[in-house]
XYZ file of C-alpha atoms in Angstrom:
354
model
C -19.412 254.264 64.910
C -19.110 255.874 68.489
C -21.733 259.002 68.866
C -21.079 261.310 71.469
C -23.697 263.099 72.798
C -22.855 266.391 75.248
C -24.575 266.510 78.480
C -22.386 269.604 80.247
C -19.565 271.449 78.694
C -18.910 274.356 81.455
C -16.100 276.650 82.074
C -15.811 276.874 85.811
C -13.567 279.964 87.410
C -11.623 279.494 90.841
C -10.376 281.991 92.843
C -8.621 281.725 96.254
C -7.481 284.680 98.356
C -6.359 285.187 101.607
C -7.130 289.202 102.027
C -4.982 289.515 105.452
C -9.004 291.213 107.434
C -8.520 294.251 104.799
C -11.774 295.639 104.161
C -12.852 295.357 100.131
C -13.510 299.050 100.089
C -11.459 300.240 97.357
C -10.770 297.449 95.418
C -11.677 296.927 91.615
C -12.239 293.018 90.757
C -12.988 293.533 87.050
C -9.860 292.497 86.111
C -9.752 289.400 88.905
C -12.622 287.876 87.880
C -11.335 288.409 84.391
C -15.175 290.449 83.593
C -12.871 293.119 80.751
C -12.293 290.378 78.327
C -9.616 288.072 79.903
C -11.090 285.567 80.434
C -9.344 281.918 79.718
C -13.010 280.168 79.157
C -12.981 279.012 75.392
C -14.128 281.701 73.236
C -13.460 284.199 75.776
C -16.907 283.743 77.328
C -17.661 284.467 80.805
C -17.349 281.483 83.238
C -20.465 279.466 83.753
C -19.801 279.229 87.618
C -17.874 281.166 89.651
C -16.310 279.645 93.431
C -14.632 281.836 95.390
C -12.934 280.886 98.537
C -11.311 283.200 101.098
C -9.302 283.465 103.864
C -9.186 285.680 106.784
C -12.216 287.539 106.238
C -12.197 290.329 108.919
C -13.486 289.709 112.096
C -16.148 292.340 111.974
C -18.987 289.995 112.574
C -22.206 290.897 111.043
C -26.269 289.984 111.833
C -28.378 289.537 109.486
C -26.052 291.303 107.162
C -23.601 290.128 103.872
C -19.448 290.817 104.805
C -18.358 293.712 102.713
C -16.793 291.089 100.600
C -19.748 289.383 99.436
C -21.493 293.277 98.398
C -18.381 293.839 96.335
C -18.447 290.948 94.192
C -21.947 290.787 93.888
C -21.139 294.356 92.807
C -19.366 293.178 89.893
C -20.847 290.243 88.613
C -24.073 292.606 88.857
C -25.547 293.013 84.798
C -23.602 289.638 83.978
C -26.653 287.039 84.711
C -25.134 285.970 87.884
C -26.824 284.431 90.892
C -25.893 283.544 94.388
C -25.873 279.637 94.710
C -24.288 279.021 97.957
C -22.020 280.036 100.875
C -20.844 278.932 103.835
C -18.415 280.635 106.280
C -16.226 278.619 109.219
C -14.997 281.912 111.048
C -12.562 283.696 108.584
C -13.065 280.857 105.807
C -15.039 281.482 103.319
C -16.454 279.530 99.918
C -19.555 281.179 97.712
C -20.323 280.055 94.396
C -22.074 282.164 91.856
C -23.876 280.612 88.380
C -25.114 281.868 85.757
C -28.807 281.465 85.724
C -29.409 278.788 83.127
C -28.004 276.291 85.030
C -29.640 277.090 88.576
C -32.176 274.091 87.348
C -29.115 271.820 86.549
C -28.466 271.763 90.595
C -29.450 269.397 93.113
C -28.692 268.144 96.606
C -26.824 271.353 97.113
C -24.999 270.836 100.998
C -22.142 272.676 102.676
C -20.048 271.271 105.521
C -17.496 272.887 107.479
C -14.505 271.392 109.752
C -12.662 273.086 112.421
C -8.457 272.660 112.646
C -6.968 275.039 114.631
C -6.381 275.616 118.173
C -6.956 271.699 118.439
C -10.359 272.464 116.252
C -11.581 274.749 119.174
C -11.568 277.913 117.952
C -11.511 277.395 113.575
C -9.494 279.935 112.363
C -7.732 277.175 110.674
C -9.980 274.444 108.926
C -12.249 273.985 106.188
C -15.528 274.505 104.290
C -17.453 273.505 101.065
C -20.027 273.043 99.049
C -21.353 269.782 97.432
C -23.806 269.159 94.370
C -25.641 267.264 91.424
C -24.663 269.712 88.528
C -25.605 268.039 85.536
C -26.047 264.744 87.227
C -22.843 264.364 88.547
C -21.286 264.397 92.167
C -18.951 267.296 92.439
C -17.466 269.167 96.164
C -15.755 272.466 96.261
C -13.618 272.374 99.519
C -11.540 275.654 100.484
C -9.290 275.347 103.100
C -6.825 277.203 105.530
C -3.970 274.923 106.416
C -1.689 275.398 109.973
C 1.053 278.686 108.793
C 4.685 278.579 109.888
C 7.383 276.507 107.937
C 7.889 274.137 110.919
C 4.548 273.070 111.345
C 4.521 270.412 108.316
C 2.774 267.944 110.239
C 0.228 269.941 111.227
C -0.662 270.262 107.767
C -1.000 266.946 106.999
C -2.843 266.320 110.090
C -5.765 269.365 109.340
C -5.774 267.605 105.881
C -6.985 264.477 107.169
C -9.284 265.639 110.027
C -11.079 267.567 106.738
C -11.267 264.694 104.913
C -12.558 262.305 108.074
C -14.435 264.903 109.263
C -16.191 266.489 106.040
C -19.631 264.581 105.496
C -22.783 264.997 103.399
C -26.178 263.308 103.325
C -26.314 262.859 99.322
C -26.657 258.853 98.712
C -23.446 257.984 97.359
C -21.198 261.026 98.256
C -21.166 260.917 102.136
C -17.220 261.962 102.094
C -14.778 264.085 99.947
C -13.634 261.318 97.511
C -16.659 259.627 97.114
C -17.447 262.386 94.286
C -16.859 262.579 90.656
C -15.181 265.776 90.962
C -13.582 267.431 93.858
C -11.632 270.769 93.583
C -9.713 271.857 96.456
C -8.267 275.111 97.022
C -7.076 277.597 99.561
C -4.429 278.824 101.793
C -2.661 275.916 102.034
C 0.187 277.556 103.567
C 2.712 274.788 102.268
C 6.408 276.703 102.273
C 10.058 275.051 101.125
C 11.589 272.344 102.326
C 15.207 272.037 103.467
C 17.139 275.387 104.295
C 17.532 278.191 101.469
C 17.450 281.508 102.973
C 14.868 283.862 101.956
C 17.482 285.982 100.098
C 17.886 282.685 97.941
C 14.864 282.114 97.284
C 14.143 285.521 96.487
C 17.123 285.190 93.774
C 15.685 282.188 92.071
C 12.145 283.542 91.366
C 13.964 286.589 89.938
C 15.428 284.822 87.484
C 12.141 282.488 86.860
C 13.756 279.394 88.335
C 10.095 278.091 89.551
C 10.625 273.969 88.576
C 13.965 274.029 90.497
C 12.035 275.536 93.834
C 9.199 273.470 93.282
C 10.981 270.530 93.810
C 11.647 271.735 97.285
C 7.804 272.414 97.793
C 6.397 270.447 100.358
C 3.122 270.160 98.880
C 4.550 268.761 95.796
C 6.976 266.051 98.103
C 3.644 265.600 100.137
C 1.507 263.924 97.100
C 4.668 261.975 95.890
C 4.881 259.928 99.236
C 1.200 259.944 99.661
C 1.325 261.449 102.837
C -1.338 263.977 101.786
C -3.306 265.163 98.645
C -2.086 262.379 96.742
C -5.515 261.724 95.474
C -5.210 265.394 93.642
C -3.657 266.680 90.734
C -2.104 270.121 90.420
C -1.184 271.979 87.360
C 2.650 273.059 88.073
C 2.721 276.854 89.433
C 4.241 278.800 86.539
C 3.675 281.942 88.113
C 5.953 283.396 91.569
C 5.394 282.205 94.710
C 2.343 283.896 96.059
C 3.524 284.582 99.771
C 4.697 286.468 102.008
C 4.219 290.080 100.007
C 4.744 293.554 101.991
C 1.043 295.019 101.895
C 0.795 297.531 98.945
C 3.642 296.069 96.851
C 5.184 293.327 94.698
C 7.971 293.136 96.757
C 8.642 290.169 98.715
C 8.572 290.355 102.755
C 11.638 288.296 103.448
C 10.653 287.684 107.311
C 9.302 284.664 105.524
C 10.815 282.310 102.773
C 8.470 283.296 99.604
C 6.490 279.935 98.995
C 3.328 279.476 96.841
C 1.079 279.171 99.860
C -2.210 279.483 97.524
C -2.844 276.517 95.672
C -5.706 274.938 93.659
C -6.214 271.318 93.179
C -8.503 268.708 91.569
C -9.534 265.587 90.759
C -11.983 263.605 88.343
C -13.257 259.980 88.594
C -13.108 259.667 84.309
C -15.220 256.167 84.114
C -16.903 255.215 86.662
C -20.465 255.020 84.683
C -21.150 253.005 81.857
C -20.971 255.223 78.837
C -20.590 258.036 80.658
C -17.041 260.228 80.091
C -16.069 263.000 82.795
C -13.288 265.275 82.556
C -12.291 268.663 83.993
C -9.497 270.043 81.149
C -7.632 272.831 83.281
C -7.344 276.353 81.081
C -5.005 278.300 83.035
C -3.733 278.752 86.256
C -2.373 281.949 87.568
C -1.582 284.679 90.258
C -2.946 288.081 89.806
C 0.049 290.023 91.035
C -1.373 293.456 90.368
C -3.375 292.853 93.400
C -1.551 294.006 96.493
C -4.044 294.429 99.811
C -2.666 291.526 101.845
C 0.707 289.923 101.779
C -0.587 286.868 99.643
C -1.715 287.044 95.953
C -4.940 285.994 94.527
C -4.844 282.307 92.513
C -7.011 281.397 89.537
C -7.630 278.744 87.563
C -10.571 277.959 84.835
C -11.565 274.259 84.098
C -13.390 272.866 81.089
C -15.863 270.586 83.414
C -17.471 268.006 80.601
C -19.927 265.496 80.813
C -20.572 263.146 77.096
C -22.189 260.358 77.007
C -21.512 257.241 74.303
C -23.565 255.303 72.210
C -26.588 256.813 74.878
C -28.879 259.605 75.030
C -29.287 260.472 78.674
C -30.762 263.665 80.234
C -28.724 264.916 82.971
C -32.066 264.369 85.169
C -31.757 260.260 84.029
C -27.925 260.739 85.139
C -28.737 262.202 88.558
C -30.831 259.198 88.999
C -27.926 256.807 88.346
C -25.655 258.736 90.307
C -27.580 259.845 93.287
C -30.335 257.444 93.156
C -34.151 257.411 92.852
C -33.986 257.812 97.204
C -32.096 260.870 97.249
C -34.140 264.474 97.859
C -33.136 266.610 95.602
C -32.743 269.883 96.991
C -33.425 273.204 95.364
C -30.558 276.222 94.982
C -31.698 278.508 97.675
C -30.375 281.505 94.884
C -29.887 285.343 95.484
C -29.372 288.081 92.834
C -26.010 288.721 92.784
C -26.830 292.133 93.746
C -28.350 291.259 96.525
C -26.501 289.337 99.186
C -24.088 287.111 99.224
C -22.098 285.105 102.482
C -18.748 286.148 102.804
C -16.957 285.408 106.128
C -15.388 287.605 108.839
C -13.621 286.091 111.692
C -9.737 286.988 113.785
C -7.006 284.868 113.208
C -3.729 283.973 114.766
C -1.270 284.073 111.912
C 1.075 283.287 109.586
């Protein structure tokens, strides 16, 4: 008889957002970070973790002083037993993650790496950062990244995608690159548009009458990972939500300067086996747009995922499974946490656009 024993069994919220520089000022993100009873976490329960990744953060640059952004949603998560884990900012690219307190001991070898992309990697407002950790004894990155705009500039794409993934490297034993972890989510600004040559009037007409899997066969993203070209390593959940770009600030209604594409896009990917008697999976909840959000011309994404780690036929601590995973040499290093109502990183930076 097989006995499974539970080591972590966490709902984990993603959010990506590219909020055009608008200030945060008067925006409500109760219903974003689904905190009035929406949530998709089993049992309606709050999320156990929170990452939230952003993209071009306004250039208002700040000293010794948290972006606007990173007041307001420590704002709301305030009274919900929420603290700051981590942040790190690559001009207007931004990724924090927030945790419930309980599992602030659960984290180890916490790093956070950033890569440059645009303007030949000279500037950054195109590029990528993250943050790597033990949680629960297993290797898992959180990489959010803003991919070259324009629908000619495919190839630049796929070339930012693998100077992040050459360029993106820790000191954990083990996980010195993207892929070497258990988990990996990836999300962002992807900036990914239609291939061949619909007009935006078209396109328009299709997602008004829901025709999403016939578009989405024209996504690039989608042709990308078939070839292997790029993200073929990931696994997306299809869109079944509108495509998220380009939106005329203040409204639902689509800016047709640009073909509408679903520019924001989260990704992941689990190693299921690769420790004896140890099963890993991340079951995806939902995946969504938040289209009552209207500040910049792209909509907010979310998705929730069931991250699990059992065990079979073996009791193991996670503490015994960081040892097996990062090994005995590794220095395990302690969350440097912030009340939520405190401070948070959030990142401000120009950008040459879309």
């Amino acid at each position: 008889m097989v006995t499974t024993t539970v080591i972590a069994d966490l709902c984990i919220f993603l959010l990506t957002w590219n909020v055009g520089t608008h200030s945060p000022r008067n925006q409500e993100l109760t219903s974003l970070l689904a905190l009035n009873g929406t949530s998709t976490c089993p049992g309606n329960q709050l999320p156990d973790i929170y990452v939230i990744g952003m993209q071009e953060v306004s250039n208002k640059l700040k000293i010794f002083q948290d972006d606007p952004w990173v007041f307001k949603i420590a704002d709301a998560l305030q009274g919900h037993e929420y603290v700051k884990v981590e942040s790190k900012q690559l001009q207007g690219i931004l990724v924090a993650m927030f945790a419930q307190h309980k599992h602030i001991p659960h984290m180890k070898n916490i790093e956070t790496e950033a890569t440059r992309t645009g303007l030949g990697g000279l500037w950054g407002n195109k590029g990528a950062v993250s943050i790597r950790m033990s949680l629960y004894g297993t290797g898992v990155v959180f990489v959010c990244s803003h991919l070259a705009a324009h629908d000619d500039k495919l190839k630049e794409r796929i070339e930012d995608y693998h100077q992040i993934v050459d360029n993106h490297k820790y000191i954990a034993q083990g996980y010195r690159r993207i892929f070497d972890h258990d988990f990996v989510f990836w999300f962002g600004d992807l900036n990914f548009r239609l291939s061949g040559d619909m007009s935006a009037w078209d396109v328009r007409t299709d997602v008004e009458n829901s025709r999403f899997e016939d578009l989405l066969k024209l996504d690039q993203l989608n042709l990308l990972r078939e070839k292997g070209n790029a993200f073929s390593l990931l696994e997306e959940q299809q869109p079944n939500f509108a495509p998220t770009f380009k939106f005329v600030e203040g409204t639902n209604d689509y800016d047709l300067k640009r073909r509408p594409a679903w520019c924001d896009r989260i990704l992941h990917r689990v190693q299921t086996n690769v420790y004896p008697g140890i099963v890993l999976s991340a079951n995806q909840l939902s995946y969504q747009s938040h289209s009552d959000y209207t500040l910049s011309d792209h909509k907010p994404v979310s998705a929730t995922f069931n991250y699990k780690v059992e065990s079979s036929n073996q009791t193991y601590t996670d503490e015994e499974l960081h040892e097996m995973t990062h090994g005995a040499a590794s220095t395990p290093a302690a969350p440097n946490v912030s009340l939520t109502f405190a401070f948070i990183l959030f990142v401000a930076v120009p950008y040459f656009q879309l």
